[in-house]
Short mmCIF file of N, CA and C in Angstrom, two decimals:
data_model
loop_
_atom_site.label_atom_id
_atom_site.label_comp_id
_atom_site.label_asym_id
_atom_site.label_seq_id
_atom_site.Cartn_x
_atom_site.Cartn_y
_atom_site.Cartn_z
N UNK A 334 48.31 17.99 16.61
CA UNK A 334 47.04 17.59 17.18
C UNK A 334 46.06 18.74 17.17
N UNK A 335 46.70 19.65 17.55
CA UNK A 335 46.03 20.93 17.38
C UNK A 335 45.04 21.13 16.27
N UNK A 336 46.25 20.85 14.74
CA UNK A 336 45.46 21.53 13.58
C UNK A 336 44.16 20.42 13.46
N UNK A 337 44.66 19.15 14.20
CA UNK A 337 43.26 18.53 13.59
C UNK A 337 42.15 18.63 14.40
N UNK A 338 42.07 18.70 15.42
CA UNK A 338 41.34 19.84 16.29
C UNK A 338 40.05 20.36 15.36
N UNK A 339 41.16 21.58 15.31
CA UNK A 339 40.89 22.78 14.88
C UNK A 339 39.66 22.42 13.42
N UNK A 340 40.35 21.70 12.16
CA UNK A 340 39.79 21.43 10.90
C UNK A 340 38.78 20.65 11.31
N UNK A 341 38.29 19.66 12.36
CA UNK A 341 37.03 18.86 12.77
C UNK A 341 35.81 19.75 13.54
N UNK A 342 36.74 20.51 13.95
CA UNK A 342 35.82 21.59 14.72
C UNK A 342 34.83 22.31 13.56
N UNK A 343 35.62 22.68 12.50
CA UNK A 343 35.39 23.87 11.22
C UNK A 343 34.82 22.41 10.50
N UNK A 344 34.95 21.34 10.47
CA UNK A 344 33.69 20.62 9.33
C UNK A 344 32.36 20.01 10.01
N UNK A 345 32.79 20.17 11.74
CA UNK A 345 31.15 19.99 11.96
C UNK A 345 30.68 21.25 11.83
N UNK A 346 31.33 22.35 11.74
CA UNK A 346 30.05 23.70 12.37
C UNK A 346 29.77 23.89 10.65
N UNK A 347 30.45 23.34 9.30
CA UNK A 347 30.07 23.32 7.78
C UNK A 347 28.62 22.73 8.28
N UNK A 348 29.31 21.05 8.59
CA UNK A 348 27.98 20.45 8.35
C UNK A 348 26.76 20.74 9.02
N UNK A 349 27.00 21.43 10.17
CA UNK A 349 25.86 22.48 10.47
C UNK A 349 25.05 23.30 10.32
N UNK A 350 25.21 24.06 9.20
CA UNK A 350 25.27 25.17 8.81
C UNK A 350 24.05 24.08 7.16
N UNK A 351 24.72 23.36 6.46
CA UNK A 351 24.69 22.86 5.44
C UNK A 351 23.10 21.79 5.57
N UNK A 352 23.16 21.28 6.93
CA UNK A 352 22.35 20.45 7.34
C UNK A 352 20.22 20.72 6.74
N UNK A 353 20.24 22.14 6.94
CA UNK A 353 19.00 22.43 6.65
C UNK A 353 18.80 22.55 5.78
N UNK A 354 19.68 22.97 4.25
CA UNK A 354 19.46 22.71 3.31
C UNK A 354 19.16 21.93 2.67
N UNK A 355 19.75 20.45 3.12
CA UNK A 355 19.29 19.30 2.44
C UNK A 355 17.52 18.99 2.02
N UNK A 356 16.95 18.84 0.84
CA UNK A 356 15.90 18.51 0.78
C UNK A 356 15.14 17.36 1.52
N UNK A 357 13.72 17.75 2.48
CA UNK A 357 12.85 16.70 2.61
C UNK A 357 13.32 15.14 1.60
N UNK A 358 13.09 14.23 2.17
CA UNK A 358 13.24 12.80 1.80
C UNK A 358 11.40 12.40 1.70
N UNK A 359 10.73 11.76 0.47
CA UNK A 359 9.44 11.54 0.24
C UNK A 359 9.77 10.37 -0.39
N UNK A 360 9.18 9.18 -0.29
CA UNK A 360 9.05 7.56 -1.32
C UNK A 360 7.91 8.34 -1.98
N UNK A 361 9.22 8.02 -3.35
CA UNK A 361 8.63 8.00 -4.90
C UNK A 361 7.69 6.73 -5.02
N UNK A 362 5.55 7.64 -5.67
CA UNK A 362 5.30 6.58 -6.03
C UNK A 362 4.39 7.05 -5.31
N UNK A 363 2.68 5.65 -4.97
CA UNK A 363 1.54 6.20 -4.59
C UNK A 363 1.23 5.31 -3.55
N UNK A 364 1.17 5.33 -2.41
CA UNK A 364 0.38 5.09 -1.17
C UNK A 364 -0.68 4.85 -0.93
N UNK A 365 -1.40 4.11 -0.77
CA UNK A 365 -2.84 4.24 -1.05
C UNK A 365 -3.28 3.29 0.40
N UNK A 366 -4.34 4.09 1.14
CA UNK A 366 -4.63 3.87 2.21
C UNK A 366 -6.04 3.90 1.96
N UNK A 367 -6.79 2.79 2.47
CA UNK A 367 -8.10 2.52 2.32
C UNK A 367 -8.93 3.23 1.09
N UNK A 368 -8.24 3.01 0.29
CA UNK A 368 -8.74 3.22 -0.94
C UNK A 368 -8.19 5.08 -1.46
N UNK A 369 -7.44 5.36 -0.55
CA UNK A 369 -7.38 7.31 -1.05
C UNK A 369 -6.09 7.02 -1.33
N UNK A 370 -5.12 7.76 -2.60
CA UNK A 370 -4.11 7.85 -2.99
C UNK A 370 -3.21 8.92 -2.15
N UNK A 371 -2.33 8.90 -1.77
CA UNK A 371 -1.20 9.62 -1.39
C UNK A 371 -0.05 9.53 -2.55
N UNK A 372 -0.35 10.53 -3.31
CA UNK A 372 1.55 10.33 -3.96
C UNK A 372 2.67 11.03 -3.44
N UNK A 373 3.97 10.74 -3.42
CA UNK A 373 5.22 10.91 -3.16
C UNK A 373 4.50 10.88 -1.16
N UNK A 374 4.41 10.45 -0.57
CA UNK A 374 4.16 10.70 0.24
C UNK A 374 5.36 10.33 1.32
N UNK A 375 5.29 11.16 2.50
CA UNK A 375 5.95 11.27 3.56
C UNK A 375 5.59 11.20 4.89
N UNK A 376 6.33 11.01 5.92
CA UNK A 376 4.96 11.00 7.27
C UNK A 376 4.44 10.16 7.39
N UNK A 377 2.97 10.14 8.64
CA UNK A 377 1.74 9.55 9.35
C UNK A 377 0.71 9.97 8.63
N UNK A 378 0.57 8.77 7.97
CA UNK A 378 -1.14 8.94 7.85
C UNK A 378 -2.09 8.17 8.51
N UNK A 379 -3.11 8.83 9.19
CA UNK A 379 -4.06 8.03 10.18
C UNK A 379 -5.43 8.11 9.42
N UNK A 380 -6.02 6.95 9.83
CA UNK A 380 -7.46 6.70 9.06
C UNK A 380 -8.17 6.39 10.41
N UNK A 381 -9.69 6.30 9.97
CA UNK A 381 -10.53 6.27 11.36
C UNK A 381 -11.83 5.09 10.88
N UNK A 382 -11.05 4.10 9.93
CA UNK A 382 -11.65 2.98 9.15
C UNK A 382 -10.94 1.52 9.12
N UNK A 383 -12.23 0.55 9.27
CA UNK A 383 -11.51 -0.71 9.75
C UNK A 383 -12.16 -1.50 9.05
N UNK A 384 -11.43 -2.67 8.38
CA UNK A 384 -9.99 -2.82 8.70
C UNK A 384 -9.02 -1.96 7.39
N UNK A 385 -7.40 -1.79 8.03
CA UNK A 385 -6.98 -1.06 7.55
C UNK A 385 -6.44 -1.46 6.04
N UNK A 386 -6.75 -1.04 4.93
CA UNK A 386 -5.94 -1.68 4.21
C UNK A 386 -5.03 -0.43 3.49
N UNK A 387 -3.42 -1.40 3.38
CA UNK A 387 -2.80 -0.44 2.77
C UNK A 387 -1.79 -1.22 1.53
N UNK A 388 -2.02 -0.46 0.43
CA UNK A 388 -1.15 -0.92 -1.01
C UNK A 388 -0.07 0.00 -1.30
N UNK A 389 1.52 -0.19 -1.25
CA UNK A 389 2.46 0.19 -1.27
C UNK A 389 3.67 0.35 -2.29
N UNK A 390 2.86 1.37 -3.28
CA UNK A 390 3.46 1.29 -4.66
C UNK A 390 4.59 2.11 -4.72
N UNK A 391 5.19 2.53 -3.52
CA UNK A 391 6.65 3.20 -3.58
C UNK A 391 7.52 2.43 -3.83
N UNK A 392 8.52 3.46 -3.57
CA UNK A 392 10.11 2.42 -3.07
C UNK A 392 10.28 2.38 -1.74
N UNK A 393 9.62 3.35 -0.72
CA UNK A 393 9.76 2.73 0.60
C UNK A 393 9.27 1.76 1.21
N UNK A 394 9.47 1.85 2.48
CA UNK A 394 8.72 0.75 3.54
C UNK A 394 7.61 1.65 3.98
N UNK A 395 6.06 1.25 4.36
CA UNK A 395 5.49 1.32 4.87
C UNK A 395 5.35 0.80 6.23
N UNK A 396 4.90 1.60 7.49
CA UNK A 396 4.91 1.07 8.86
C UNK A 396 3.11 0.85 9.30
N UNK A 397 3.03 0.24 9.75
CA UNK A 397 1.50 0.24 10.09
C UNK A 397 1.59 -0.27 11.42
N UNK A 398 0.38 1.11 12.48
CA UNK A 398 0.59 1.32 13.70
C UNK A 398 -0.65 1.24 14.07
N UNK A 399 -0.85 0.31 15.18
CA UNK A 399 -2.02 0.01 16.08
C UNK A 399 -2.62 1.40 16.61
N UNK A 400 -2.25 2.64 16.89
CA UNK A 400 -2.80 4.14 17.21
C UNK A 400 -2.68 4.70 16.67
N UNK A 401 -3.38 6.02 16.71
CA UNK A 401 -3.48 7.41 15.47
C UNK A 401 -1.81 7.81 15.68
N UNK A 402 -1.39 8.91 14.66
CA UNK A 402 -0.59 9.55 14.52
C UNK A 402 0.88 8.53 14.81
N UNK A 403 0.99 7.25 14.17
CA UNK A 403 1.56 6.43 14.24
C UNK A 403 2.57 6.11 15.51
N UNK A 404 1.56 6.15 16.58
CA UNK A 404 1.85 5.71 17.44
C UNK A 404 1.80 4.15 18.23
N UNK A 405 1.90 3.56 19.44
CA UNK A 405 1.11 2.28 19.67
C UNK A 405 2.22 1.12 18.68
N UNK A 406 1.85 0.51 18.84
CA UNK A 406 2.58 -0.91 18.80
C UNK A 406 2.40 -1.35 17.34
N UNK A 407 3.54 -1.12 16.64
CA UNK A 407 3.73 -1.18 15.26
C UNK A 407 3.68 -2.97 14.99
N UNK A 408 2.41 -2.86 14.17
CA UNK A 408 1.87 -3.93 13.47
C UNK A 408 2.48 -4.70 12.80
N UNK A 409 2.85 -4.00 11.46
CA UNK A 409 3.12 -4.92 10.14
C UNK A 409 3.87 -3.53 9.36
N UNK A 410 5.29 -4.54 8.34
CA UNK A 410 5.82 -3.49 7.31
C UNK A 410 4.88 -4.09 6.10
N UNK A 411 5.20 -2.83 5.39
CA UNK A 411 4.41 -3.30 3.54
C UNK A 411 5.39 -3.16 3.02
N UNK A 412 6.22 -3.50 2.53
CA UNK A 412 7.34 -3.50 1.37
C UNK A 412 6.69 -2.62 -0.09
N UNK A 413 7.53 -2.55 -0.37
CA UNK A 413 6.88 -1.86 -1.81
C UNK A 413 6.62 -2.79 -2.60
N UNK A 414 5.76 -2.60 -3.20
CA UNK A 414 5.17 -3.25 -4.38
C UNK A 414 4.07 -4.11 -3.13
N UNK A 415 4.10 -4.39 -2.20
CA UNK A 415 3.05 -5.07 -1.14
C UNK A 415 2.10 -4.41 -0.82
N UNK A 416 0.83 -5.36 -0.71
CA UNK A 416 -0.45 -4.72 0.12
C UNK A 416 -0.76 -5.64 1.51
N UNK A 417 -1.45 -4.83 2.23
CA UNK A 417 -2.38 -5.63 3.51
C UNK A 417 -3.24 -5.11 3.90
N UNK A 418 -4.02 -5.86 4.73
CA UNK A 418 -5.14 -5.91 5.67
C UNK A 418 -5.27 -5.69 6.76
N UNK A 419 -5.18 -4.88 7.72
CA UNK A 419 -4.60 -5.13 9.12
C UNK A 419 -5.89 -4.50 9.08
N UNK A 420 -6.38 -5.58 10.48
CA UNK A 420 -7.69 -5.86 11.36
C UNK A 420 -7.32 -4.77 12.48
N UNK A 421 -6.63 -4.54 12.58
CA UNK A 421 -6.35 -3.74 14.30
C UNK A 421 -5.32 -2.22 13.93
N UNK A 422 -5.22 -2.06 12.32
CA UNK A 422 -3.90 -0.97 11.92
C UNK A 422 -5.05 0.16 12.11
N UNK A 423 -4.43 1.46 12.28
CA UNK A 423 -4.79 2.41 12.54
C UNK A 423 -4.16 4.09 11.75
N UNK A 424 -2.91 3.76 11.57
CA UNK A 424 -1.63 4.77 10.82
C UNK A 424 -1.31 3.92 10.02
N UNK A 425 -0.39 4.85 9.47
CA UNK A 425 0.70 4.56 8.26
C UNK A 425 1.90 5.48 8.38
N UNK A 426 2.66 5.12 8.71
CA UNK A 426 3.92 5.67 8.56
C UNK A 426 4.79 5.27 7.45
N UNK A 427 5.46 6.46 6.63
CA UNK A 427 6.45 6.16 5.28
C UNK A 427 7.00 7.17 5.46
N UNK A 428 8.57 6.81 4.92
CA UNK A 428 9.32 7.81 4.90
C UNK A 428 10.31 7.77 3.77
#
């Protein structure tokens, strides 16, 4: 019982150690928020223009958030290859 202990102990403090190395995660592909391109993009993007429209030419999901800095009461997803309109969106969150 011991040794296995011991060897779980020594592969979390690896995967610890290993953890920061891993590269940032970005959806491949162009974002485009009220007309401005974002490529490979990652993160909140907030606009201060209404209504919001967003076209979602990644492979991720897009989040669209009723407050800046994608906060507030998440609206609507955009799927990739999807666009929308949101009357009340404010952010964009992709990851």
């Amino acid at each position: 019982m011991r040794r296995i202990t011991t060897a779980l102990a020594a592969l979390a403090a690896a995967g610890a150690v290993l953890a920061p190395l891993t590269p940032a995660h970005a959806a491949d592909g162009v974002l485009v928020i009220n007309d401005h391109p974002y490529f490979n993009p990652s993160g909140c993007y907030s606009s201060d223009r209404w209504p919001l429209s967003v076209a979602n030419h990644t492979n991720g999901l897009a989040y669209v958030f009723s407050s800046p800095d994608c906060t507030g009461e998440l609206l609507e997803l955009v799927e990739p290859g999807a666009s929308t309109v949101s009357e009340f969106g404010t952010s964009v969150y992709i990851d």
